[in-house]
Amino acid sequence: MLSSDVKRELQAVVGPDDVRDDPESRLAYSYDATPMYQSMPDGVVFPESTEEVQAIMKIASRHRIPIVGRGSGSNLSAGTVPVEGGLVMVMTKMNRLIEIDQDNLTATFQPGLITKQLHEAVERIGLFYPPDPGSMHVSTLGGNIAECAGGLRGLKYGTTKDYVIGLEAVLASGEILRTGGKLTKDVAGYDLTKLLVGSEGTLAIITEATVKLLPLPEDRRVMVAHFTDLYAAARTVSQIIAERIIPCTLEFLDQGTIRVIEDYAKIGLPADMAAILLIEQDGPTSVVERDIERIAEICRQTGAAHVQVAQSREEEVQLMSARRSALSALARLRPTTILEDATVPRAAIAPMVEQINRIKEKYGLQICTFGHAGDGNLHPTCMTDARDREEIERVEQAFEEIFDAAIRLGGTITGEHGVGLAKAPFLEWKVGKSGIEVMKGIKRAFDPDGLLNPGKMFAKETRRRVVIT
Amino acid sequence: MKPVEEKPIDREEWARVGEYLRKTLDQDELTHCMRCGFCLPACPTYRETGLEQASPRGRLALMKAVADGMIEPDAAFADQMNLCLGCRACETACPAGVQYGRVLEQTRAGIALREPSSRIVRGLRKLFFKHLFPHQHRLRTLGWWLTLYQRSGLRWLVQRSGLMRLFPEHLREMEAVMPPASSMGVRERLGEILRPEGTPRGRVGLFRGCIMDVLFTETNCNTARLLVKAGYEVVIPDAQRCCGALHAHAGEEDTAKRLARENIEAFRDAQVDWIVSNAGGCGAMLVEYAHHFKGDVRMEEDARWFSDRVRDISQLIADVIDDLPLKRLERRVTYQDSCHLRNGMRVNQPRNILRQMPGVTVVELFESDRCCGSAGIYNLTQPEMSKQILDEKMTHVKNTEADILVTSNPGCLLQMKWGIRRAGLEHRMRAVHLVDLLMEAVE
Ligand SMILES: Cc1cc2nc3c(=O)[nH]c(=O)nc-3n(C[C@H](O)[C@H](O)[C@H](O)COP(=O)(O)OP(=O)(O)OC[C@H]3O[C@@H](n4cnc5c(N)ncnc54)[C@H](O)[C@@H]3O)c2cc1C
Ligand code: SF4
Ligand code: SF4
């Protein structure tokens, strides 16, 4: 519960309905999409403008109250779980699309805008905002920016950081910081825009953002290739890129995933295949046609057992539905679904999948792997039951080993879901001691009292690297 | 949300509710929610309030917190559960397949242990659930009184004398759109067994419903006539009861089960091939009978027999629409889904039927899959939220520029009539049940 002083001060800023500290409200903001993490905040506040954010921040910093920014709470790293209590600041009421500037090809919006809504608005006028996290129907753009969200089109178009060019943010002191602008070029000093993208609410609260837009691709086509051999599938990924074709989507599903989807959805997937690649290309019609044809040929050469190019929009939807139903199918299997985010250079996809399979056997777990093969971004997903303590311990050990394997293959502990609370103990594995120190220094410069999203990113203790036997 | 009037100190009662919920809530289902939030955009109460606790994910988290002993239920908890429309749009959106409707029912059953705190709600519920719906003859009598009231000029007098002003605004508005009630139901009018016309296709038991048969008797008659035209033999067993949906949704599990048992017996005795309903709310309940008797050795098989045979009228008609003698209806028509038909029974045939009606131009209603705010007696118990949702719906309805707004559930139909009136669209359009529209077109 909030102290009555603080509550009164907050109410004076946002009005009585927009500050809540009843048990139901506190409980409802005690979790996000990360399984097994939960912690009650002292209160919840819903600002409606930058000025309100500023005033709230001043109150919080005067009383030394932690502030956790929150969009839709769809993140998978426990980034919004208020482990040290304090205030959850929900940004969803600041959800205006401020402007689409057709001369500069930019869009400016408040952080609470739902990702999908920006997509729809710009696509209506023939423009394109490529970052498309699987959660875009629910995630906010503020959350996307704070996590540097990726998506299915990352291979060709990059991720959120490649589009954000200007930000307005409120610092822990209540000071307003403006970075970048509608500029394509800007090298005045350190790139604070990029620094804030992916900062997970630990440096400042983002209150407005400007992103660049592209022209909407004229056409797109989808195809699928089945492989009986994992290495052949991986080789295909490298081969496509080596031939200088960059598809917009290049997704991978392993045998476990294929079987589960087929059992559940009965959409005619081959359960005996080691892997499936789902490929989409977009652009001018002639280029799309040529690329898809070339890719189909490469797949045949690398030994695909079956190649199918969609001939109609319906067929496309059918093919893509395999990828789309992956998570649904897996989630229905057991009570708890833990979706992880290990990423390796794309040439290391096959060894990484082999490693995951070895580790899952070792620990006797059910882990299926799918993901953005083109980016080397894999989502090994474990189906388990949070109530089974013994099994969960094995899951944790297995994931530690998976992260370790990823790093040894030149990869990282998270490709798009962020460090948050869940990965904090592993951050040092990736960035090293000096990396952590530099990052902590940056944190101090922005937020000297450590009020913004405390407990995230930097763990009190780092896990020891596992030694793989 | 308005706080309900809370009786002073009843912690103990709430603790009892908490204890009951910890015993009865389906832990597996609650654990199955992976909190991805995919259900948030589908939920009308989340959209209206912007509050996580008014979302499916939030409600599930609250239930789980009670089940885990993290919090005790209280009036605010109950409010949140009551604010839910029970439209189950969240289930359709959920990748993990969480059966939200079921855990909601379990929770409401727990809350119902304790008398609801608001006097109005308590009174309404008692009147509807205990004294009216379970008793067909009382409903008939009520129909008789209503008819008398409506026909005798009493209604005219009441409306003009200002007596209605004694009632809350929403009740007054609703009264105005109530269709003429009837003391004669479909069975009294058409008899128990109707012989088919043309090639016989099978024997259908008509589920007449409770309110449906009093306020929408004509629709029930049309349903029977339509089935006859389509070649079905129609039986209307008299022993059938209210489906029990409203009881189940409000947590009155025992009554719901009793009603279910009597219905199963009635239709088993009638030896029908299908059991047809023309109200989405009832249909969704009827198909769930099997679930309600799971593990009950004596009833399980009969309940499955029953549920397997339940069809919405649109499902039976969609198959034979080409054989129906339909004349051209040059109308612009739009369709509002019944949540229970769509999310509960997963039926989408009404649209196909409309598209196949000669002359009819079908215009899609934006967000037609979103609850209209009627939701059982929700529009009576939560008038504010209901009105908010309805008014938003009506702006989309207006944009369709349709002449006719079709629904397939009596609750939604009443709500749409109320909405049309609230939006001042009476001169431009009307709301009808799909079956009635079909009968208009039958030669
Ligand atoms: C089923 C599923 C699929 C997913 N698919 C993808 C995917 O394909 N790619 C991907 O990258 N991610 C994916 N995610 C993860 C998640 O959706 C993203 O991380 C998303 O960007 C989070 O957005 P949100 O609005 O829910 O933010 P939240 O979860 O509310 O917050 C995320 C982080 O951002 C901070 N934050 C939020 N708003 C602000 C603000 N205005 N200022 C400062 N900090 C803020 C929070 O403090 C927190 O640290 C998926 C998640 C789920 C459940
Ligand atoms: S969509 Fe399903 S799994 Fe996801 S939060 Fe909602 S109920 Fe839970
Ligand atoms: S049943 Fe309807 S109102 Fe209730 S939580 Fe689900 S979507 Fe929301």
Tab-separated table of N, CA and C and ligand atoms in Angstrom, chain B residues 32-39 57 60 93-96 98, ligand 2:
chain	number	residue	atom	x	y	z
B	32	HIS	N	-2.574	-23.149	-16.514
B	32	HIS	CA	-2.411	-23.184	-17.966
B	32	HIS	C	-2.299	-21.792	-18.587
B	33	CYS	N	-2.856	-20.793	-17.924
B	33	CYS	CA	-2.749	-19.433	-18.458
B	33	CYS	C	-1.299	-19.014	-18.376
B	34	MET	N	-0.688	-18.720	-19.556
B	34	MET	CA	0.732	-18.365	-19.513
B	34	MET	C	0.920	-16.859	-19.487
B	35	ARG	N	-0.173	-16.143	-19.282
B	35	ARG	CA	-0.128	-14.690	-19.085
B	35	ARG	C	0.441	-13.940	-20.282
B	36	CYS	N	0.249	-14.497	-21.476
B	36	CYS	CA	0.802	-13.853	-22.668
B	36	CYS	C	0.067	-12.562	-22.993
B	37	GLY	N	-1.163	-12.439	-22.509
B	37	GLY	CA	-1.913	-11.214	-22.765
B	37	GLY	C	-2.618	-11.176	-24.112
B	38	PHE	N	-2.568	-12.287	-24.859
B	38	PHE	CA	-3.218	-12.287	-26.171
B	38	PHE	C	-4.720	-12.064	-26.081
B	39	CYS	N	-5.282	-12.332	-24.907
B	39	CYS	CA	-6.719	-12.160	-24.738
B	39	CYS	C	-7.103	-10.710	-24.460
B	57	ARG	N	-6.788	-12.028	-18.429
B	57	ARG	CA	-5.538	-12.393	-17.774
B	57	ARG	C	-5.554	-11.943	-16.313
B	60	LEU	N	-8.019	-14.088	-14.288
B	60	LEU	CA	-7.431	-15.403	-14.018
B	60	LEU	C	-6.371	-15.284	-12.924
B	93	ALA	N	-9.524	-16.114	-28.328
B	93	ALA	CA	-8.231	-15.474	-28.611
B	93	ALA	C	-7.062	-16.208	-27.957
B	94	CYS	N	-7.334	-17.102	-27.033
B	94	CYS	CA	-6.262	-17.658	-26.200
B	94	CYS	C	-5.478	-18.775	-26.884
B	95	PRO	N	-4.172	-18.575	-27.084
B	95	PRO	CA	-3.382	-19.623	-27.726
B	95	PRO	C	-3.257	-20.877	-26.871
B	96	ALA	N	-3.326	-20.722	-25.565
B	96	ALA	CA	-3.124	-21.874	-24.697
B	96	ALA	C	-4.410	-22.658	-24.472
B	98	VAL	N	-7.083	-21.832	-22.715
B	98	VAL	CA	-7.598	-21.775	-21.344
B	98	VAL	C	-9.130	-21.681	-21.388
C	2	SF4	S1	-4.584	-15.483	-23.928
C	2	SF4	FE1	-4.893	-17.294	-22.650
C	2	SF4	S2	-2.859	-17.827	-21.886
C	2	SF4	FE2	-2.727	-15.750	-22.685
C	2	SF4	S3	-3.105	-14.452	-20.898
C	2	SF4	FE3	-5.074	-14.741	-21.889
C	2	SF4	S4	-5.980	-16.527	-20.881
C	2	SF4	FE4	-3.805	-16.509	-20.357
